[in-house]
Amino acid sequence: ERAARSGAKASKEALPVHRVQKKENLWKIARKYYNDPFKWRWIFKANIRQIENPNRIYPEMVLDIPRY
């Protein structure tokens, strides 16, 4: 769970999360959640603490998917 992972209190409306699979990238994930791959930057910004390079995400990473 996101709250347990971050140590924060659980909110009523926790952000959805996505566990990265092999061969996925931010472009594909943004297309899945927003139907717009150009919104990959939203996911990158929401996860900037764990993604050093937006071109390099790895399987099993758990990413917050922000609502916009």
PDB file of N, CA and C in Angstrom:
ATOM      1  N   GLU A   1       0.841  -1.177   0.000  1.00  0.00           N
ATOM      2  CA  GLU A   1       0.000   0.000   0.000  1.00  0.00           C
ATOM      3  C   GLU A   1       0.883   1.235   0.000  1.00  0.00           C
ATOM      4  N   ARG A   2       0.424   2.255  -0.682  1.00  0.00           N
ATOM      5  CA  ARG A   2       1.188   3.496  -0.830  1.00  0.00           C
ATOM      6  C   ARG A   2       1.518   4.125   0.523  1.00  0.00           C
ATOM      7  N   ALA A   3       0.549   4.196   1.430  1.00  0.00           N
ATOM      8  CA  ALA A   3       0.780   4.838   2.722  1.00  0.00           C
ATOM      9  C   ALA A   3       1.823   4.081   3.529  1.00  0.00           C
ATOM     10  N   ALA A   4       1.771   2.771   3.504  1.00  0.00           N
ATOM     11  CA  ALA A   4       2.752   1.977   4.248  1.00  0.00           C
ATOM     12  C   ALA A   4       4.137   2.162   3.648  1.00  0.00           C
ATOM     13  N   ARG A   5       4.200   2.261   2.331  1.00  0.00           N
ATOM     14  CA  ARG A   5       5.495   2.405   1.656  1.00  0.00           C
ATOM     15  C   ARG A   5       6.139   3.746   1.988  1.00  0.00           C
ATOM     16  N   SER A   6       5.350   4.798   2.062  1.00  0.00           N
ATOM     17  CA  SER A   6       5.901   6.129   2.278  1.00  0.00           C
ATOM     18  C   SER A   6       5.969   6.504   3.750  1.00  0.00           C
ATOM     19  N   GLY A   7       5.302   5.736   4.593  1.00  0.00           N
ATOM     20  CA  GLY A   7       5.278   6.062   6.004  1.00  0.00           C
ATOM     21  C   GLY A   7       4.258   7.139   6.330  1.00  0.00           C
ATOM     22  N   ALA A   8       3.511   7.580   5.335  1.00  0.00           N
ATOM     23  CA  ALA A   8       2.511   8.623   5.555  1.00  0.00           C
ATOM     24  C   ALA A   8       1.195   7.994   6.005  1.00  0.00           C
ATOM     25  N   LYS A   9       0.359   8.836   6.611  1.00  0.00           N
ATOM     26  CA  LYS A   9      -0.973   8.366   6.991  1.00  0.00           C
ATOM     27  C   LYS A   9      -1.790   8.113   5.735  1.00  0.00           C
ATOM     28  N   ALA A  10      -2.617   7.099   5.781  1.00  0.00           N
ATOM     29  CA  ALA A  10      -3.481   6.796   4.635  1.00  0.00           C
ATOM     30  C   ALA A  10      -4.524   7.895   4.508  1.00  0.00           C
ATOM     31  N   SER A  11      -4.724   8.372   3.312  1.00  0.00           N
ATOM     32  CA  SER A  11      -5.745   9.392   3.086  1.00  0.00           C
ATOM     33  C   SER A  11      -7.000   8.714   2.558  1.00  0.00           C
ATOM     34  N   LYS A  12      -8.103   9.458   2.598  1.00  0.00           N
ATOM     35  CA  LYS A  12      -9.356   8.911   2.096  1.00  0.00           C
ATOM     36  C   LYS A  12      -9.255   8.605   0.609  1.00  0.00           C
ATOM     37  N   GLU A  13      -8.484   9.419  -0.111  1.00  0.00           N
ATOM     38  CA  GLU A  13      -8.356   9.241  -1.547  1.00  0.00           C
ATOM     39  C   GLU A  13      -6.897   9.057  -1.913  1.00  0.00           C
ATOM     40  N   ALA A  14      -6.370   7.892  -1.619  1.00  0.00           N
ATOM     41  CA  ALA A  14      -4.978   7.597  -1.951  1.00  0.00           C
ATOM     42  C   ALA A  14      -4.824   7.555  -3.467  1.00  0.00           C
ATOM     43  N   LEU A  15      -3.664   7.960  -3.922  1.00  0.00           N
ATOM     44  CA  LEU A  15      -3.396   7.911  -5.356  1.00  0.00           C
ATOM     45  C   LEU A  15      -3.361   6.465  -5.830  1.00  0.00           C
ATOM     46  N   PRO A  16      -3.815   6.230  -7.054  1.00  0.00           N
ATOM     47  CA  PRO A  16      -3.635   4.890  -7.606  1.00  0.00           C
ATOM     48  C   PRO A  16      -2.135   4.637  -7.799  1.00  0.00           C
ATOM     49  N   VAL A  17      -1.758   3.397  -7.772  1.00  0.00           N
ATOM     50  CA  VAL A  17      -0.359   3.046  -7.998  1.00  0.00           C
ATOM     51  C   VAL A  17      -0.274   2.059  -9.155  1.00  0.00           C
ATOM     52  N   HIS A  18       0.911   1.985  -9.749  1.00  0.00           N
ATOM     53  CA  HIS A  18       1.155   1.079 -10.866  1.00  0.00           C
ATOM     54  C   HIS A  18       2.478   0.379 -10.622  1.00  0.00           C
ATOM     55  N   ARG A  19       2.475  -0.946 -10.707  1.00  0.00           N
ATOM     56  CA  ARG A  19       3.711  -1.718 -10.601  1.00  0.00           C
ATOM     57  C   ARG A  19       4.239  -1.928 -12.018  1.00  0.00           C
ATOM     58  N   VAL A  20       5.437  -1.424 -12.265  1.00  0.00           N
ATOM     59  CA  VAL A  20       6.033  -1.475 -13.594  1.00  0.00           C
ATOM     60  C   VAL A  20       6.307  -2.918 -13.995  1.00  0.00           C
ATOM     61  N   GLN A  21       5.938  -3.233 -15.228  1.00  0.00           N
ATOM     62  CA  GLN A  21       6.185  -4.549 -15.816  1.00  0.00           C
ATOM     63  C   GLN A  21       7.323  -4.451 -16.831  1.00  0.00           C
ATOM     64  N   LYS A  22       7.849  -5.597 -17.220  1.00  0.00           N
ATOM     65  CA  LYS A  22       8.909  -5.617 -18.244  1.00  0.00           C
ATOM     66  C   LYS A  22       8.422  -4.920 -19.503  1.00  0.00           C
ATOM     67  N   LYS A  23       9.330  -4.209 -20.141  1.00  0.00           N
ATOM     68  CA  LYS A  23       9.099  -3.513 -21.416  1.00  0.00           C
ATOM     69  C   LYS A  23       8.133  -2.346 -21.316  1.00  0.00           C
ATOM     70  N   GLU A  24       7.823  -1.896 -20.109  1.00  0.00           N
ATOM     71  CA  GLU A  24       6.991  -0.703 -19.964  1.00  0.00           C
ATOM     72  C   GLU A  24       7.883   0.528 -19.859  1.00  0.00           C
ATOM     73  N   ASN A  25       7.324   1.654 -20.219  1.00  0.00           N
ATOM     74  CA  ASN A  25       7.992   2.938 -20.037  1.00  0.00           C
ATOM     75  C   ASN A  25       6.920   3.954 -19.642  1.00  0.00           C
ATOM     76  N   LEU A  26       7.344   5.145 -19.293  1.00  0.00           N
ATOM     77  CA  LEU A  26       6.390   6.153 -18.838  1.00  0.00           C
ATOM     78  C   LEU A  26       5.379   6.514 -19.923  1.00  0.00           C
ATOM     79  N   TRP A  27       5.813   6.495 -21.172  1.00  0.00           N
ATOM     80  CA  TRP A  27       4.935   6.776 -22.301  1.00  0.00           C
ATOM     81  C   TRP A  27       3.761   5.789 -22.329  1.00  0.00           C
ATOM     82  N   LYS A  28       4.082   4.492 -22.209  1.00  0.00           N
ATOM     83  CA  LYS A  28       3.043   3.453 -22.242  1.00  0.00           C
ATOM     84  C   LYS A  28       2.129   3.527 -21.025  1.00  0.00           C
ATOM     85  N   ILE A  29       2.702   3.814 -19.881  1.00  0.00           N
ATOM     86  CA  ILE A  29       1.903   3.905 -18.655  1.00  0.00           C
ATOM     87  C   ILE A  29       0.949   5.092 -18.727  1.00  0.00           C
ATOM     88  N   ALA A  30       1.434   6.234 -19.228  1.00  0.00           N
ATOM     89  CA  ALA A  30       0.571   7.410 -19.381  1.00  0.00           C
ATOM     90  C   ALA A  30      -0.560   7.135 -20.366  1.00  0.00           C
ATOM     91  N   ARG A  31      -0.265   6.423 -21.433  1.00  0.00           N
ATOM     92  CA  ARG A  31      -1.311   6.085 -22.403  1.00  0.00           C
ATOM     93  C   ARG A  31      -2.380   5.206 -21.743  1.00  0.00           C
ATOM     94  N   LYS A  32      -1.941   4.289 -20.868  1.00  0.00           N
ATOM     95  CA  LYS A  32      -2.877   3.396 -20.185  1.00  0.00           C
ATOM     96  C   LYS A  32      -3.812   4.159 -19.243  1.00  0.00           C
ATOM     97  N   TYR A  33      -3.258   5.051 -18.423  1.00  0.00           N
ATOM     98  CA  TYR A  33      -4.054   5.723 -17.394  1.00  0.00           C
ATOM     99  C   TYR A  33      -4.748   6.994 -17.871  1.00  0.00           C
ATOM    100  N   TYR A  34      -4.149   7.703 -18.828  1.00  0.00           N
ATOM    101  CA  TYR A  34      -4.704   8.986 -19.260  1.00  0.00           C
ATOM    102  C   TYR A  34      -5.179   8.978 -20.708  1.00  0.00           C
ATOM    103  N   ASN A  35      -4.931   7.886 -21.415  1.00  0.00           N
ATOM    104  CA  ASN A  35      -5.247   7.810 -22.835  1.00  0.00           C
ATOM    105  C   ASN A  35      -4.507   8.901 -23.610  1.00  0.00           C
ATOM    106  N   ASP A  36      -3.360   9.303 -23.090  1.00  0.00           N
ATOM    107  CA  ASP A  36      -2.542  10.349 -23.715  1.00  0.00           C
ATOM    108  C   ASP A  36      -1.078  10.128 -23.300  1.00  0.00           C
ATOM    109  N   PRO A  37      -0.272   9.547 -24.172  1.00  0.00           N
ATOM    110  CA  PRO A  37       1.117   9.251 -23.797  1.00  0.00           C
ATOM    111  C   PRO A  37       1.959  10.487 -23.497  1.00  0.00           C
ATOM    112  N   PHE A  38       1.545  11.644 -24.007  1.00  0.00           N
ATOM    113  CA  PHE A  38       2.311  12.867 -23.762  1.00  0.00           C
ATOM    114  C   PHE A  38       2.223  13.328 -22.306  1.00  0.00           C
ATOM    115  N   LYS A  39       1.336  12.744 -21.546  1.00  0.00           N
ATOM    116  CA  LYS A  39       1.211  13.102 -20.129  1.00  0.00           C
ATOM    117  C   LYS A  39       2.151  12.291 -19.243  1.00  0.00           C
ATOM    118  N   TRP A  40       3.148  11.624 -19.821  1.00  0.00           N
ATOM    119  CA  TRP A  40       4.118  10.853 -19.043  1.00  0.00           C
ATOM    120  C   TRP A  40       4.828  11.731 -18.024  1.00  0.00           C
ATOM    121  N   ARG A  41       4.953  13.005 -18.301  1.00  0.00           N
ATOM    122  CA  ARG A  41       5.647  13.919 -17.372  1.00  0.00           C
ATOM    123  C   ARG A  41       4.919  14.016 -16.035  1.00  0.00           C
ATOM    124  N   TRP A  42       3.592  13.872 -16.041  1.00  0.00           N
ATOM    125  CA  TRP A  42       2.831  13.904 -14.789  1.00  0.00           C
ATOM    126  C   TRP A  42       3.280  12.776 -13.880  1.00  0.00           C
ATOM    127  N   ILE A  43       3.452  11.594 -14.455  1.00  0.00           N
ATOM    128  CA  ILE A  43       3.886  10.437 -13.670  1.00  0.00           C
ATOM    129  C   ILE A  43       5.321  10.639 -13.203  1.00  0.00           C
ATOM    130  N   PHE A  44       6.152  11.146 -14.087  1.00  0.00           N
ATOM    131  CA  PHE A  44       7.549  11.413 -13.726  1.00  0.00           C
ATOM    132  C   PHE A  44       7.629  12.398 -12.563  1.00  0.00           C
ATOM    133  N   LYS A  45       6.908  13.497 -12.641  1.00  0.00           N
ATOM    134  CA  LYS A  45       6.952  14.512 -11.580  1.00  0.00           C
ATOM    135  C   LYS A  45       6.415  13.977 -10.253  1.00  0.00           C
ATOM    136  N   ALA A  46       5.399  13.136 -10.311  1.00  0.00           N
ATOM    137  CA  ALA A  46       4.819  12.565  -9.088  1.00  0.00           C
ATOM    138  C   ALA A  46       5.767  11.563  -8.423  1.00  0.00           C
ATOM    139  N   ASN A  47       6.736  11.061  -9.185  1.00  0.00           N
ATOM    140  CA  ASN A  47       7.646  10.031  -8.683  1.00  0.00           C
ATOM    141  C   ASN A  47       9.110  10.451  -8.787  1.00  0.00           C
ATOM    142  N   ILE A  48       9.345  11.746  -8.801  1.00  0.00           N
ATOM    143  CA  ILE A  48      10.691  12.279  -9.037  1.00  0.00           C
ATOM    144  C   ILE A  48      11.718  11.780  -8.012  1.00  0.00           C
ATOM    145  N   ARG A  49      11.275  11.429  -6.825  1.00  0.00           N
ATOM    146  CA  ARG A  49      12.211  10.953  -5.797  1.00  0.00           C
ATOM    147  C   ARG A  49      12.773   9.579  -6.103  1.00  0.00           C
ATOM    148  N   GLN A  50      12.057   8.788  -6.885  1.00  0.00           N
ATOM    149  CA  GLN A  50      12.552   7.450  -7.183  1.00  0.00           C
ATOM    150  C   GLN A  50      12.973   7.253  -8.635  1.00  0.00           C
ATOM    151  N   ILE A  51      12.609   8.182  -9.516  1.00  0.00           N
ATOM    152  CA  ILE A  51      13.007   8.071 -10.922  1.00  0.00           C
ATOM    153  C   ILE A  51      14.081   9.116 -11.190  1.00  0.00           C
ATOM    154  N   GLU A  52      15.311   8.674 -11.360  1.00  0.00           N
ATOM    155  CA  GLU A  52      16.401   9.611 -11.653  1.00  0.00           C
ATOM    156  C   GLU A  52      16.387  10.034 -13.114  1.00  0.00           C
ATOM    157  N   ASN A  53      16.064   9.089 -13.986  1.00  0.00           N
ATOM    158  CA  ASN A  53      16.067   9.336 -15.416  1.00  0.00           C
ATOM    159  C   ASN A  53      14.739   8.808 -15.971  1.00  0.00           C
ATOM    160  N   PRO A  54      13.917   9.658 -16.582  1.00  0.00           N
ATOM    161  CA  PRO A  54      12.618   9.189 -17.062  1.00  0.00           C
ATOM    162  C   PRO A  54      12.715   8.122 -18.153  1.00  0.00           C
ATOM    163  N   ASN A  55      13.871   7.970 -18.747  1.00  0.00           N
ATOM    164  CA  ASN A  55      14.072   6.927 -19.755  1.00  0.00           C
ATOM    165  C   ASN A  55      14.443   5.586 -19.133  1.00  0.00           C
ATOM    166  N   ARG A  56      14.617   5.565 -17.813  1.00  0.00           N
ATOM    167  CA  ARG A  56      15.023   4.333 -17.147  1.00  0.00           C
ATOM    168  C   ARG A  56      14.130   4.060 -15.938  1.00  0.00           C
ATOM    169  N   ILE A  57      13.101   3.288 -16.186  1.00  0.00           N
ATOM    170  CA  ILE A  57      12.298   2.765 -15.085  1.00  0.00           C
ATOM    171  C   ILE A  57      12.427   1.251 -15.153  1.00  0.00           C
ATOM    172  N   TYR A  58      12.225   0.597 -14.037  1.00  0.00           N
ATOM    173  CA  TYR A  58      12.537  -0.827 -13.945  1.00  0.00           C
ATOM    174  C   TYR A  58      11.345  -1.622 -13.446  1.00  0.00           C
ATOM    175  N   PRO A  59      11.265  -2.888 -13.892  1.00  0.00           N
ATOM    176  CA  PRO A  59      10.191  -3.757 -13.406  1.00  0.00           C
ATOM    177  C   PRO A  59      10.174  -3.798 -11.884  1.00  0.00           C
ATOM    178  N   GLU A  60       8.969  -3.879 -11.362  1.00  0.00           N
ATOM    179  CA  GLU A  60       8.688  -3.948  -9.925  1.00  0.00           C
ATOM    180  C   GLU A  60       8.724  -2.591  -9.224  1.00  0.00           C
ATOM    181  N   MET A  61       9.104  -1.514  -9.912  1.00  0.00           N
ATOM    182  CA  MET A  61       8.970  -0.188  -9.307  1.00  0.00           C
ATOM    183  C   MET A  61       7.481   0.070  -9.108  1.00  0.00           C
ATOM    184  N   VAL A  62       7.131   0.708  -8.006  1.00  0.00           N
ATOM    185  CA  VAL A  62       5.736   1.053  -7.742  1.00  0.00           C
ATOM    186  C   VAL A  62       5.616   2.569  -7.879  1.00  0.00           C
ATOM    187  N   LEU A  63       4.863   2.989  -8.860  1.00  0.00           N
ATOM    188  CA  LEU A  63       4.734   4.407  -9.180  1.00  0.00           C
ATOM    189  C   LEU A  63       3.360   4.931  -8.779  1.00  0.00           C
ATOM    190  N   ASP A  64       3.346   6.118  -8.192  1.00  0.00           N
ATOM    191  CA  ASP A  64       2.089   6.814  -7.949  1.00  0.00           C
ATOM    192  C   ASP A  64       1.568   7.336  -9.282  1.00  0.00           C
ATOM    193  N   ILE A  65       0.278   7.230  -9.493  1.00  0.00           N
ATOM    194  CA  ILE A  65      -0.355   7.753 -10.706  1.00  0.00           C
ATOM    195  C   ILE A  65      -1.230   8.922 -10.268  1.00  0.00           C
ATOM    196  N   PRO A  66      -0.753  10.158 -10.538  1.00  0.00           N
ATOM    197  CA  PRO A  66      -1.511  11.330 -10.082  1.00  0.00           C
ATOM    198  C   PRO A  66      -2.813  11.528 -10.854  1.00  0.00           C
ATOM    199  N   ARG A  67      -3.765  12.148 -10.195  1.00  0.00           N
ATOM    200  CA  ARG A  67      -5.029  12.515 -10.837  1.00  0.00           C
ATOM    201  C   ARG A  67      -4.918  13.970 -11.285  1.00  0.00           C
ATOM    202  N   TYR A  68      -5.248  14.219 -12.526  1.00  0.00           N
ATOM    203  CA  TYR A  68      -5.230  15.589 -13.047  1.00  0.00           C
ATOM    204  C   TYR A  68      -6.480  15.863 -13.802  1.00  0.00           C
TER     205      TYR A  68
END
